[in-house]
Amino acid sequence: MPAEWELHERTWMAWPSGGYTLGETPSDADAARGAWAAVANAVGEHEPVTMVVAAHELGQAERLLSSSVDTVVLPLDDAWMRDIGPTFVRAPDGAVAAVTWVFNGWGQQDWASWEHDARIGSEVARLAGVETVPSTLVNEGGGLHVDGRGTVLVTETVQRDPARNPGWSRADVEAELARTVGARRVVWLPRGLTRDSERYGTRGHVDIVATVTPRGAVLLHDQRDPAHPDHAVCATLRRTLEAAADAEGRPLEVVPLPAPRTLRDADGWVDWSYVNHYVLNGAVVACAFDDPADDEAAAVLAEAYPGRVVVRVDARPLFDRGGGVHCITQQQPARLSTGGPREEEAPWSS
């Protein structure tokens, strides 16, 4: 699996279509549509975007999306393309393929439906014109991060969730990740953030906790306020990462990425996270929260991804619904000739 910062052919997204994502009132629905459109339009300034839209929402989508965003009509249950879509990989000859995980509503959550979403991975692969690599692992794209060189970050509470993969050992998961995404070293984090571990969460996706950067450092969510339960969670995660190594055997360097200073919303402790950013051609689309930490986080991201512009999008409506910018985007890497240019040779990195 190529690193997210490598050259993309396009970004895939899914439009909010109903249920809790659109909410109970017209204003709730407008907020959801506006948030998804803001991310899509920001990405569309830098690379092609394809938005999967349910037929009954096509008019709303086309009204809000810029001309840089294409639409395709498919049935949807939800709008988290990172999780319901395929994970794109490259063969040694540079050809792109799509790993199609089993999707079961984030571990058969009683609030989720997945009749249509379980087929989106294969449908997107078909639309992208690439071969599929079917997997029997119940997994979501938000449940792993890679450095493009064989290091994979995961959490015990996702891939080894009994409601996802009952009976799977670490070795079983690692073997399947080696087969599908080329994992050579799997770094197991014990859990995710507090709110994401509650009823309406994913049970611990890594993509709001930690991510790798082009120079090999790991950005880690850093909750600095002892009043928030994630303060202790982050300390445990840091110890785990500092004791780990990448696929080349090099110790992981941990770079703290501050948590927003806002601790609670109407529903309890927030899991707002700047880790949940999206790296694309020439840019980073970053979560913003109208929070005093927004500027510091943007500066850390700018240093982590030199040569890219950091574009901020208000992520509060996304997190109100259970995710962030990374959760609603999925990159399709460019096909490369053998030995072709990777990110470090891209025009924006000079």
Coordinates of C-alpha atoms in Angstrom, one line a residue:
M1 CA 0.0 0.0 0.0
P2 CA 1.5 3.3 -1.0
A3 CA 1.8 6.0 1.6
E4 CA -0.9 8.6 1.5
W5 CA 1.5 11.4 0.5
E6 CA 2.5 9.6 -2.8
L7 CA 1.0 10.8 -6.1
H8 CA -2.8 10.3 -6.4
E9 CA -4.8 9.7 -9.5
R10 CA -8.0 10.9 -7.6
T11 CA -9.9 11.0 -4.4
W12 CA -13.1 9.0 -3.7
M13 CA -15.8 10.2 -1.4
A14 CA -19.4 9.3 -0.5
W15 CA -22.3 11.8 -0.1
P16 CA -24.4 11.8 3.1
S17 CA -27.7 10.2 2.2
G18 CA -29.8 9.7 5.3
G19 CA -30.1 8.4 8.8
Y20 CA -28.1 10.0 11.6
T21 CA -25.6 11.6 9.1
L22 CA -28.3 13.9 7.7
G23 CA -30.0 14.1 11.1
E24 CA -33.5 14.9 12.0
T25 CA -34.0 18.5 10.8
P26 CA -33.4 20.4 7.6
S27 CA -30.7 22.4 9.3
D28 CA -29.0 19.2 10.3
A29 CA -29.1 17.9 6.8
D30 CA -27.7 21.2 5.4
A31 CA -24.9 21.1 7.9
A32 CA -23.9 17.6 6.8
R33 CA -24.1 18.4 3.1
G34 CA -22.1 21.6 3.6
A35 CA -19.4 19.8 5.5
W36 CA -18.9 17.0 2.9
A37 CA -19.0 19.6 0.1
A38 CA -16.4 21.8 1.8
V39 CA -14.0 18.9 2.0
A40 CA -14.7 17.7 -1.6
N41 CA -14.3 21.2 -3.0
A42 CA -11.1 21.8 -1.1
V43 CA -9.6 18.5 -2.4
G44 CA -10.9 19.3 -5.9
E45 CA -8.6 22.3 -6.0
H46 CA -5.6 19.9 -6.1
E47 CA -6.7 16.6 -7.7
P48 CA -9.7 14.9 -9.3
V49 CA -12.6 13.9 -7.0
T50 CA -15.3 11.4 -7.6
M51 CA -18.3 11.5 -5.2
V52 CA -20.6 8.5 -4.9
V53 CA -24.1 9.8 -4.4
A54 CA -27.4 8.0 -3.7
A55 CA -29.9 8.8 -6.5
H56 CA -32.3 10.8 -4.2
E57 CA -29.5 13.1 -3.1
L58 CA -28.0 13.8 -6.6
G59 CA -29.6 17.2 -6.9
Q60 CA -28.4 18.4 -3.5
A61 CA -24.9 17.2 -4.2
E62 CA -24.6 18.8 -7.6
R63 CA -25.9 22.1 -6.1
L64 CA -23.1 22.3 -3.6
L65 CA -20.2 20.6 -5.3
S66 CA -17.8 22.5 -7.5
S67 CA -17.2 21.6 -11.2
S68 CA -14.0 19.8 -10.2
V69 CA -16.0 17.1 -8.5
D70 CA -17.5 14.3 -10.6
T71 CA -20.5 12.3 -9.3
V72 CA -21.6 8.7 -9.8
V73 CA -24.9 7.2 -8.6
L74 CA -24.8 4.2 -6.3
P75 CA -27.0 3.1 -3.4
L76 CA -25.4 4.0 0.0
D77 CA -26.1 3.4 3.7
D78 CA -23.6 5.9 5.0
A79 CA -21.0 8.4 3.9
W80 CA -17.6 7.3 5.3
M81 CA -15.7 6.4 2.2
R82 CA -12.5 5.7 4.0
D83 CA -14.2 2.8 5.7
I84 CA -16.7 1.5 3.2
G85 CA -14.5 1.9 0.1
P86 CA -11.5 -0.2 -1.0
T87 CA -7.9 0.3 0.1
F88 CA -5.8 0.9 -3.0
V89 CA -2.4 -0.9 -3.4
R90 CA 0.2 -1.1 -6.1
A91 CA 1.8 -4.2 -7.7
P92 CA 5.5 -4.4 -8.2
D93 CA 5.1 -3.2 -11.8
G94 CA 3.3 -0.1 -10.7
A95 CA -0.3 -1.2 -11.5
V96 CA -3.0 -0.2 -9.0
A97 CA -5.4 -2.7 -7.5
A98 CA -8.0 -2.4 -4.7
V99 CA -8.2 -4.5 -1.5
T100 CA -11.9 -5.1 -0.7
W101 CA -12.3 -5.8 3.0
V102 CA -15.4 -7.2 4.5
F103 CA -17.5 -4.4 6.0
N104 CA -20.0 -5.1 8.7
G105 CA -20.9 -1.7 10.1
W106 CA -17.9 -1.2 12.4
G107 CA -18.4 -4.5 14.2
Q108 CA -22.1 -5.0 13.7
Q109 CA -23.1 -1.8 15.5
D110 CA -26.8 -1.7 16.3
W111 CA -27.1 1.8 14.9
A112 CA -25.5 1.0 11.6
S113 CA -26.8 -0.5 8.4
W114 CA -24.5 -1.8 5.7
E115 CA -26.5 -3.6 3.0
H116 CA -25.3 -1.2 0.3
D117 CA -22.0 -0.1 1.9
A118 CA -20.7 -3.7 2.0
R119 CA -20.6 -3.6 -1.8
I120 CA -19.1 -0.1 -2.3
G121 CA -15.5 -1.5 -2.2
S122 CA -16.1 -3.7 -5.2
E123 CA -18.1 -1.0 -7.0
V124 CA -15.5 1.6 -6.6
A125 CA -12.8 -0.8 -7.8
R126 CA -15.0 -1.4 -10.9
L127 CA -15.5 2.3 -11.5
A128 CA -11.7 2.8 -11.1
G129 CA -11.0 0.1 -13.6
V130 CA -8.6 -1.8 -11.4
E131 CA -8.4 -5.4 -10.2
T132 CA -9.6 -6.4 -6.8
V133 CA -7.7 -8.2 -4.0
P134 CA -10.6 -9.7 -2.0
S135 CA -10.0 -10.2 1.7
T136 CA -11.8 -12.1 4.4
L137 CA -10.6 -9.7 7.1
V138 CA -13.4 -7.4 8.5
N139 CA -11.6 -4.1 8.3
E140 CA -12.0 -0.4 7.4
G141 CA -9.6 2.0 5.8
G142 CA -9.7 4.2 9.0
G143 CA -8.3 1.2 10.9
L144 CA -4.8 1.3 9.4
H145 CA -2.1 3.8 8.5
V146 CA 1.0 2.9 6.5
D147 CA 4.4 4.5 5.6
G148 CA 4.5 2.9 2.1
R149 CA 7.5 0.8 3.0
G150 CA 5.9 -2.0 5.0
T151 CA 5.1 -0.4 8.3
V152 CA 1.4 -0.6 9.4
L153 CA -0.2 1.0 12.4
V154 CA -3.4 -0.7 13.7
T155 CA -5.3 -1.1 17.0
E156 CA -6.1 -4.2 19.0
T157 CA -9.7 -3.1 19.4
V158 CA -10.4 -2.9 15.6
Q159 CA -8.8 -5.8 13.7
R160 CA -9.1 -8.1 16.7
D161 CA -12.6 -6.9 17.7
P162 CA -14.7 -10.1 18.4
A163 CA -17.6 -8.5 16.5
R164 CA -15.4 -8.1 13.5
N165 CA -12.9 -11.0 13.4
P166 CA -13.7 -13.5 16.1
G167 CA -10.9 -15.9 16.8
W168 CA -8.3 -14.0 14.8
S169 CA -4.9 -13.9 16.5
R170 CA -2.3 -11.2 15.9
A171 CA -0.5 -13.5 13.7
D172 CA -3.6 -14.2 11.6
V173 CA -4.2 -10.4 11.1
E174 CA -0.5 -9.8 10.3
A175 CA -0.5 -12.5 7.7
E176 CA -3.5 -11.1 6.0
L177 CA -2.1 -7.5 6.1
A178 CA 1.2 -8.9 4.6
R179 CA -0.8 -10.5 1.8
T180 CA -3.0 -7.6 1.0
V181 CA -1.1 -4.3 1.8
G182 CA 2.5 -5.6 2.0
A183 CA 2.9 -5.3 5.7
R184 CA 6.4 -6.2 7.0
R185 CA 6.0 -4.7 10.5
V186 CA 2.7 -4.3 12.2
V187 CA 2.7 -1.9 15.2
W188 CA -0.2 -2.7 17.5
L189 CA -1.6 0.1 19.5
P190 CA -3.8 -1.0 22.5
R191 CA -6.8 1.1 21.8
G192 CA -8.2 4.4 20.3
L193 CA -9.6 7.5 21.9
T194 CA -12.3 7.5 24.6
R195 CA -15.3 8.8 22.6
D196 CA -14.4 6.6 19.6
S197 CA -14.5 3.6 22.0
E198 CA -18.1 4.4 23.1
R199 CA -21.4 3.2 21.6
Y200 CA -21.4 5.5 18.5
G201 CA -17.7 5.1 17.7
T202 CA -15.6 2.8 15.6
R203 CA -14.1 1.0 18.7
G204 CA -10.7 2.7 18.1
H205 CA -9.7 3.7 14.6
V206 CA -6.1 4.6 14.3
D207 CA -6.7 7.5 12.0
I208 CA -7.7 9.8 14.8
V209 CA -4.9 8.6 17.0
A210 CA -1.6 8.4 15.0
T211 CA -0.2 8.7 11.5
V212 CA 3.1 8.4 9.8
T213 CA 4.8 11.2 7.9
P214 CA 7.2 11.2 4.9
R215 CA 10.4 11.4 7.0
G216 CA 9.2 8.5 9.1
A217 CA 8.0 10.2 12.3
V218 CA 4.7 9.4 13.8
L219 CA 2.3 12.2 14.6
L220 CA 0.5 11.3 17.8
H221 CA -2.7 12.9 19.2
D222 CA -1.5 14.8 22.3
Q223 CA -4.3 15.5 24.9
R224 CA -2.5 17.7 27.3
D225 CA -5.3 18.3 29.8
P226 CA -5.3 15.8 32.6
A227 CA -9.1 16.3 33.0
H228 CA -9.8 14.6 29.7
P229 CA -9.6 10.8 29.9
D230 CA -7.6 10.8 26.6
H231 CA -4.7 12.3 28.6
A232 CA -4.0 8.9 30.0
V233 CA -4.8 7.1 26.8
C234 CA -2.3 9.2 24.9
A235 CA 0.4 8.5 27.5
T236 CA -0.1 4.8 27.0
L237 CA 0.0 5.2 23.2
R238 CA 3.2 7.2 23.3
R239 CA 4.9 4.5 25.4
T240 CA 3.8 1.8 22.9
L241 CA 5.1 3.8 19.9
E242 CA 8.4 4.7 21.5
A243 CA 9.0 1.0 22.2
A244 CA 8.3 0.1 18.6
A245 CA 10.3 0.1 15.3
D246 CA 9.4 0.5 11.7
A247 CA 9.8 -2.1 8.9
E248 CA 13.5 -1.3 8.6
G249 CA 14.0 -1.8 12.3
R250 CA 14.4 1.9 13.1
P251 CA 12.9 3.2 16.3
L252 CA 9.8 5.3 15.8
E253 CA 10.2 9.0 16.4
V254 CA 7.0 10.4 18.0
V255 CA 5.9 14.0 17.3
P256 CA 3.1 15.3 19.4
L257 CA 0.2 16.9 17.5
P258 CA -1.8 18.9 20.0
A259 CA -5.4 18.0 20.8
P260 CA -7.9 20.9 20.6
R261 CA -8.3 22.7 23.9
T262 CA -12.0 22.2 23.8
L263 CA -12.7 19.2 26.0
R264 CA -16.4 18.6 25.9
D265 CA -19.4 19.1 23.7
A266 CA -23.1 18.5 24.3
D267 CA -22.6 14.7 24.2
G268 CA -19.5 14.4 26.4
W269 CA -15.7 14.2 26.0
V270 CA -14.8 15.2 22.4
D271 CA -12.5 13.1 20.2
W272 CA -11.7 16.0 18.0
S273 CA -8.3 15.3 16.4
Y274 CA -6.0 17.1 14.0
V275 CA -4.5 13.6 13.2
N276 CA -7.5 13.1 11.1
H277 CA -6.1 15.1 8.2
Y278 CA -5.9 14.1 4.5
V279 CA -2.7 14.3 2.5
L280 CA -3.1 14.8 -1.2
N281 CA -1.3 16.2 -4.3
G282 CA 0.3 19.4 -3.1
A283 CA -1.9 20.0 -0.1
V284 CA -3.0 18.8 3.3
V285 CA -6.7 19.2 4.1
A286 CA -6.7 19.7 7.9
C287 CA -9.5 19.6 10.5
A288 CA -10.2 22.9 12.2
F289 CA -12.4 23.5 15.2
D290 CA -12.4 27.2 15.8
D291 CA -10.1 26.3 18.7
P292 CA -7.0 28.0 20.1
A293 CA -4.9 25.0 19.1
D294 CA -5.9 25.3 15.4
D295 CA -2.9 27.4 14.5
E296 CA -0.3 25.3 16.4
A297 CA -1.7 22.1 14.8
A298 CA -1.5 23.7 11.3
A299 CA 2.1 24.6 11.9
V300 CA 3.0 21.0 12.9
L301 CA 1.3 19.7 9.8
A302 CA 3.1 22.2 7.6
E303 CA 6.5 21.1 9.0
A304 CA 5.5 17.4 8.7
Y305 CA 4.6 17.8 5.0
P306 CA 7.0 20.3 3.5
G307 CA 6.0 21.9 0.2
R308 CA 2.3 21.4 0.7
V309 CA -0.3 24.0 1.5
V310 CA -2.3 23.4 4.6
V311 CA -6.0 24.0 3.9
R312 CA -8.3 24.1 7.0
V313 CA -11.9 22.9 6.9
D314 CA -14.3 23.2 9.8
A315 CA -14.5 19.6 11.0
R316 CA -17.0 20.0 13.8
P317 CA -20.0 18.9 11.7
L318 CA -18.1 15.8 10.7
F319 CA -17.1 14.9 14.2
D320 CA -20.7 15.5 15.4
R321 CA -21.5 12.6 13.1
G322 CA -18.6 10.4 14.1
G323 CA -15.5 11.2 12.0
G324 CA -13.4 13.8 10.3
V325 CA -11.7 14.8 7.1
H326 CA -9.7 11.6 6.7
C327 CA -12.7 9.4 7.4
I328 CA -14.7 10.7 4.4
T329 CA -11.8 10.6 1.8
Q330 CA -10.0 7.7 0.2
Q331 CA -7.0 8.1 -2.1
Q332 CA -6.5 6.2 -5.4
P333 CA -2.7 6.3 -6.0
A334 CA -1.4 6.9 -9.5
R335 CA -0.2 4.0 -11.6
L336 CA 3.6 4.2 -11.8
S337 CA 6.0 2.6 -14.1
T338 CA 8.5 0.3 -12.3
G339 CA 10.9 2.6 -10.5
G340 CA 8.7 5.6 -11.2
P341 CA 8.6 8.8 -9.2
R342 CA 7.3 8.6 -5.7
E343 CA 6.3 11.6 -3.5
E344 CA 9.7 12.9 -3.0
E345 CA 10.0 13.6 -6.8
A346 CA 6.6 15.2 -7.1
P347 CA 6.5 18.8 -8.4
W348 CA 5.2 20.3 -5.1
S349 CA 7.9 18.8 -3.0
S350 CA 10.8 20.8 -4.5

